[in-house]
Structure formats: structure tokens, C-alpha cells
Amino acid sequence: MTFRMLHLVLTYVLCMPFVILVSPAELGQMSIHNYINYVNPPAVHKYKHANGDSILCVKFTDQISLRPEKQQYGYDKYAVLQYSSDGIYSAQGRFNIWEPYVAPNDFSLGQIWLVQDQRLPTRQTIEAGWEVYPAHYGDSRPRLFVYWTNDDYKSTGCRNAECPGFVLSNGAQNYLGQPIDQVSEDGKDQIDKLISIKREILQGEAIWSLYIEDNVVGYWPGSLFSSLAESTNVVQYGGEVLHSTNDIGTPFSKTHMGSGHFSQEGFSKAAYIRDIQMHNSNNALVYPQESIIVGKPLCYNLTLGIDNTNSEWGHYMFFGGPGGDNPSCLN
């Protein structure tokens, strides 16, 4: 009698939301079959998440980050705290999450930027945080996201795992692009998440790992970068609003940053980033020279603070605003 050995093959899969990566006009020129094949690798399983997203599961080795996306430009407005020093190897901050009003073609976010080489056009960045981006995700819910570029957003980089770049770790929970169900409420409970980016070594290569709380999500391979491969010399914390070029000439008054409240309104009103920390190559805590970058202070602003008596706050900042129907908020 001949026996045949049955082999059980374990295949790691990643499940991620199905998102729109091209404009409605471009989408209208593609068949849905061609569009799905373009945007997503072959799915081994599909289902509807409880939050309403359509989820596609693909083999780990087929993840889309292991193809490039067009960057759409508009008018950027910032409220950012910047630290500048050579040799920064990690950065973290605890962000409270909001669901601000965002006009259909705009986005609003709070994030950490790791930047190397401020000169144009060779700036390189790693970015992580939360954002509301209706045109990209199809709704106005806040979602965790990452981004990267090695040529100042000219031809490289994308969100999440939507092009070659960020690699989701084996067995890690995929937070990226997922809606955040619990958000902060005006004058009530504040919901926050610790976001950390750390330089680590994986199989002899320098990588930048992303952690949400203490859970590793994935990493940016050092091979994506040149100057940013080993360390960063600029870390930024804060908010950004992009006013779409589709709305040129209209008042910059609709899209909120953070909670939609100005920074001086403080806890339970304004967006915050607390427990801000950075470390050098020896894992020593450092706070380099800081500066504030606020492009439109009558629309969005930023306030700094240090609480040495409360380790849960330490170095912190409030940021945001409602925009405003005044000349300072016009394109």
C-alpha cells in the first residue's frame, strides 16, 4: 500500500481596505476589473468589515508595497513643532484622535515627520499619524496612515502599503488605512494613541520600524533612502491641511485642523501631541533645538508646554484651528 504524505502549507496573508487611488475621471475610464487588478494584487479572500470597509486579503509576499502613485498637489498649511539635530534615531508622540470637518477634496492630518536634507528637491521623509481624507478613502472617518518620499514628493512615495515601500510585518495587525472607531469628543473623553518610529536592524539592514502603542506594524527599508537610511536630522510634530487645487480661488475656510479648535483652548478642546520623545544612537533621550512653523496663524496655530511633574505629558503641544473666512485663509 502506498501512502501519500499531505503537506500543510501555511500562507501568511495581509488584509487591507480597498481604497480609491485615482481620480473619479480616471476611474470612469477604466473597467472595474482593470482597476482592481491595477490597484491590488490578487486577493485570496474578500469580506465586508464591520466598519463598512471592503477588505481584500492577499498573500504576504504579494503585498502591494513589495508598485508608484501620483502625488496630487494643492496648497499646504502647517502648524508644526520642529526639532533639528544630527543623529536622531527614534521619535514618538501620543496623539489624541479627532474627526474634524474636511472639505471633499481636502485632507487634514496630525503626524510625525522624520526628515533628512531640508534642501529641495532632495528632501527625504518618513511620516506616520492619523488623517481624514474623503477623496482617498471615500468617507470622513479618521484613519491611521504612513507615508514616505525620497525626492520631495516628486516621483516616489505613497500612503500605507499602496506602492513599493512600507512593508507590513509578518503576523502584525494591519492598522494602516483602517478607520479609528473611537475618537475624542469636545469637552469629554480624549482618545489617544502612541505612535513611535525607531531605527532598528533587520537581517543586517537598517530599517525604520513603526509601532502603534507597543505593537509593531511594519517598517520602511533603509534601501528606500540615501541620507535618511541611517538617521534623521529633523523631527516635526503637528498638523497639516491640504486645500485641493480643484478649489483654487475659494476661501480657505472649510477644512479644520486637529479638532477644529485653536491650540489655546487646551485640553478636551484642541488636538494635542503629548509625551514627545526623541533618542540618539545610544538610546539617550534628547530634545534638540526647536522652532515653530505656522503658515497661517489666524487659521491654525500651535502652543507648546512642558510638564515635568507628569510623565504622561512631559513635552507636549496643542495645535489646530477652524480655518476662517478672512484674507489670511485665501489661496
XYZ file of C-alpha atoms in Angstrom:
331
model
C 0.000 0.000 0.000
C 1.313 3.375 -0.953
C 0.773 6.275 1.370
C 0.850 9.860 0.190
C 2.101 12.485 2.566
C -0.137 15.529 2.809
C 1.712 18.775 3.367
C 0.047 21.681 5.097
C 1.355 24.920 3.672
C 0.923 27.960 5.890
C 0.496 31.117 3.859
C 0.641 34.466 5.638
C -1.946 36.881 4.340
C -2.496 40.600 4.814
C -5.928 42.174 4.820
C -6.389 45.817 3.901
C -9.157 48.203 2.860
C -9.954 48.639 -0.798
C -9.294 52.357 -1.429
C -9.566 54.700 -4.419
C -6.142 55.744 -5.697
C -7.095 57.541 -8.923
C -9.381 60.446 -9.655
C -13.071 59.877 -10.442
C -12.401 60.895 -14.049
C -9.621 58.351 -14.389
C -11.702 55.722 -12.667
C -14.505 56.313 -15.146
C -12.189 55.390 -17.998
C -11.235 52.023 -16.511
C -13.219 48.843 -16.214
C -13.635 47.694 -12.640
C -11.713 44.520 -13.490
C -8.755 46.502 -14.810
C -8.902 48.918 -11.892
C -8.847 46.215 -9.242
C -6.000 44.426 -10.994
C -4.077 47.701 -11.203
C -4.546 48.748 -7.604
C -4.498 45.439 -5.782
C -2.634 42.170 -6.186
C -4.789 39.033 -6.479
C -6.937 38.556 -3.384
C -7.171 35.173 -1.676
C -10.155 36.271 0.400
C -12.631 39.152 0.420
C -15.093 40.254 3.063
C -17.028 43.226 4.422
C -15.636 44.604 7.675
C -17.981 45.559 10.487
C -16.939 49.197 9.969
C -18.252 49.071 6.376
C -14.934 48.794 4.502
C -14.496 46.238 1.741
C -11.442 44.203 2.757
C -9.126 42.341 0.402
C -6.730 39.719 1.800
C -3.583 38.982 -0.198
C -0.570 36.750 0.304
C 2.131 38.423 2.403
C 4.610 38.092 -0.448
C 2.137 39.733 -2.845
C 1.552 42.871 -0.777
C 1.477 45.911 -2.960
C 4.377 47.606 -1.216
C 6.765 44.735 -2.262
C 4.478 49.476 -7.392
C 4.371 54.235 -7.715
C 1.361 56.502 -7.095
C 0.826 60.002 -8.443
C 1.057 62.677 -5.786
C -1.737 65.206 -6.079
C -0.727 68.712 -5.081
C -2.594 71.605 -3.584
C -1.964 74.382 -1.064
C -0.415 73.121 2.178
C -0.973 74.827 5.555
C 1.045 73.734 8.587
C 1.159 74.107 12.348
C 4.365 72.255 13.182
C 6.888 71.947 16.000
C 10.342 71.218 14.557
C 13.407 69.779 16.292
C 16.749 69.990 14.469
C 19.849 67.960 15.338
C 22.072 65.391 13.673
C 21.848 61.778 14.784
C 18.241 61.265 15.872
C 17.348 57.561 15.851
C 13.784 57.460 17.168
C 10.774 59.695 17.728
C 7.432 59.213 19.421
C 4.328 61.093 20.474
C 0.883 60.335 21.852
C -1.797 61.842 19.576
C -5.412 62.387 20.515
C -7.685 61.469 17.606
C -10.453 63.692 16.233
C -12.960 63.641 13.411
C -12.628 67.175 12.002
C -14.707 68.583 9.183
C -12.772 68.200 5.930
C -13.979 69.524 2.562
C -14.437 66.759 -0.051
C -11.209 67.451 -1.969
C -9.013 68.340 1.027
C -7.253 66.395 3.737
C -6.388 67.131 7.343
C -3.862 65.244 9.452
C -1.781 65.074 12.600
C 1.541 63.270 12.332
C 5.254 62.836 12.946
C 7.675 63.698 10.140
C 11.229 62.321 10.114
C 13.131 64.470 7.624
C 16.635 64.320 6.235
C 18.066 67.030 3.979
C 15.805 70.091 4.049
C 17.138 71.250 0.690
C 14.916 70.899 -2.348
C 14.466 68.735 -4.355
C 16.311 66.059 -2.369
C 14.317 66.123 0.868
C 13.516 62.660 2.208
C 10.757 61.937 4.715
C 9.102 59.212 6.755
C 5.657 60.114 8.101
C 3.062 58.497 10.349
C -0.099 59.648 12.086
C -3.853 59.986 11.614
C -5.730 61.691 8.800
C -9.155 62.448 7.349
C -9.078 62.284 3.542
C -12.523 61.814 1.943
C -11.300 61.729 -1.669
C -8.871 58.934 -0.883
C -10.830 56.730 1.497
C -14.390 57.524 0.488
C -15.533 58.817 3.883
C -14.686 61.354 6.598
C -13.519 58.987 9.321
C -10.026 59.386 10.808
C -7.591 56.649 9.834
C -4.044 55.724 10.796
C -1.602 56.089 7.913
C 2.042 56.225 6.874
C 3.816 57.990 4.014
C 7.328 58.337 2.614
C 9.299 60.033 -0.167
C 12.980 60.196 -1.134
C 12.722 63.049 -3.660
C 10.498 65.674 -2.035
C 7.271 64.036 -3.256
C 8.222 64.367 -6.914
C 8.050 60.771 -8.137
C 8.447 58.497 -5.129
C 6.359 57.587 -2.145
C 2.767 56.818 -1.278
C 0.396 56.138 1.572
C 0.322 52.944 3.566
C 1.119 49.809 1.551
C -0.174 51.175 -1.765
C 3.163 51.145 -3.585
C 6.604 49.611 -3.082
C 7.974 50.961 0.159
C 6.480 50.364 3.588
C 6.499 46.662 4.457
C 3.916 45.189 6.812
C 5.492 42.838 9.321
C 4.662 39.143 9.397
C 1.827 38.497 11.794
C 1.344 42.177 12.648
C -2.103 43.697 12.895
C -2.630 45.987 9.914
C -3.808 49.298 11.328
C -2.965 51.247 8.183
C -5.920 52.779 6.387
C -8.313 51.388 8.967
C -10.920 53.762 10.417
C -10.491 54.631 14.081
C -13.776 53.787 15.748
C -13.306 55.747 18.970
C -12.414 59.427 18.714
C -12.060 62.326 21.125
C -15.151 64.347 21.974
C -15.320 68.079 22.506
C -15.177 68.690 26.246
C -15.386 64.987 27.028
C -13.197 61.868 26.882
C -9.974 62.089 24.916
C -8.859 59.099 22.842
C -5.159 58.978 22.032
C -2.625 56.597 20.526
C 1.136 56.338 20.955
C 2.936 56.434 17.593
C 6.654 55.577 17.524
C 9.213 55.376 14.725
C 12.509 53.686 15.572
C 15.678 52.878 13.663
C 16.388 49.167 14.009
C 18.415 46.484 12.267
C 16.747 43.643 10.358
C 18.903 40.962 8.761
C 21.840 43.352 8.621
C 19.869 46.247 7.077
C 18.952 49.482 8.798
C 15.187 49.948 8.835
C 12.704 52.406 10.333
C 10.074 50.482 12.306
C 6.593 51.774 13.106
C 4.870 50.966 16.395
C 1.298 51.758 17.432
C 1.342 51.595 21.228
C 3.744 48.680 21.758
C 2.689 46.761 18.652
C 4.984 46.674 15.644
C 3.146 47.405 12.394
C 5.916 47.244 9.803
C 8.933 49.127 8.515
C 10.476 51.318 5.844
C 13.598 49.580 4.444
C 16.720 51.716 4.594
C 17.251 50.925 0.914
C 14.410 53.326 0.063
C 16.612 56.238 1.096
C 20.087 57.663 0.893
C 20.561 60.372 3.531
C 17.652 59.082 5.640
C 18.839 55.488 5.654
C 20.897 55.803 8.847
C 19.390 58.631 10.939
C 17.334 61.802 10.745
C 18.362 65.379 11.450
C 14.867 66.927 11.627
C 11.789 65.694 13.507
C 8.490 67.512 13.138
C 5.236 67.119 15.065
C 1.921 68.735 14.249
C -0.863 69.245 11.760
C -1.258 69.801 8.040
C -4.214 70.748 5.868
C -4.147 70.469 2.110
C -6.529 72.645 0.122
C -7.088 70.904 -3.202
C -6.130 72.572 -6.454
C -9.652 71.709 -7.577
C -10.842 74.534 -5.327
C -8.437 77.296 -6.360
C -9.793 80.750 -5.608
C -12.252 79.695 -2.908
C -11.910 80.844 0.705
C -9.695 78.571 2.757
C -12.327 78.365 5.433
C -13.984 74.972 5.464
C -11.410 72.386 6.490
C -10.464 72.020 10.154
C -7.072 71.066 11.515
C -6.976 68.832 14.575
C -10.273 69.231 16.394
C -11.195 72.498 14.694
C -10.333 74.401 17.893
C -7.340 76.718 18.295
C -4.447 75.472 20.419
C -5.000 77.941 23.282
C -8.363 76.316 24.041
C -6.365 73.484 25.593
C -7.254 70.049 26.882
C -10.509 68.422 25.723
C -10.911 71.148 23.105
C -7.748 71.295 20.978
C -5.785 68.463 19.384
C -2.643 67.515 21.286
C 0.547 65.517 20.997
C 1.978 64.591 24.396
C 4.872 62.513 25.716
C 7.056 63.779 22.863
C 10.378 61.935 22.941
C 13.422 61.540 20.713
C 16.512 59.390 21.215
C 20.050 59.325 19.847
C 22.165 56.323 18.814
C 22.820 55.493 22.477
C 19.087 55.480 23.215
C 19.548 58.585 25.340
C 16.615 60.985 25.497
C 17.312 64.226 23.614
C 15.397 67.445 22.959
C 17.236 69.320 20.194
C 16.826 72.949 19.248
C 13.175 73.648 18.487
C 11.277 76.047 16.258
C 7.644 76.620 15.344
C 6.366 76.655 11.778
C 2.882 78.137 11.436
C 1.909 79.336 7.959
C -1.491 80.866 8.699
C -1.735 81.671 12.442
C -5.200 83.247 12.101
C -6.429 79.933 10.685
C -4.366 77.306 12.538
C -1.894 77.679 15.397
C 0.274 75.845 17.921
C 1.106 76.105 21.629
C 3.961 74.330 23.452
C 4.258 73.122 27.025
C 6.398 71.070 29.426
C 5.003 69.277 32.478
C 7.922 67.917 34.490
C 5.604 66.648 37.227
C 3.584 64.340 34.971
C 5.466 61.722 32.994
C 2.372 61.059 30.890
C 2.631 64.566 29.417
C 6.272 65.684 29.594
C 6.930 67.715 26.448
C 3.622 68.382 24.701
C 1.851 70.624 22.225
C -1.664 71.680 21.281
C -2.396 72.532 17.661
C -5.182 73.161 15.158
C -7.917 75.575 14.260
C -11.113 76.090 12.278
C -9.692 77.896 9.272
C -11.530 81.150 8.818
C -13.340 83.358 6.388
C -10.706 86.060 6.231
C -7.966 87.116 3.765
C -5.306 85.119 5.625
C -7.080 81.926 4.604
C -7.388 82.679 0.890
C -5.206 80.897 -1.669
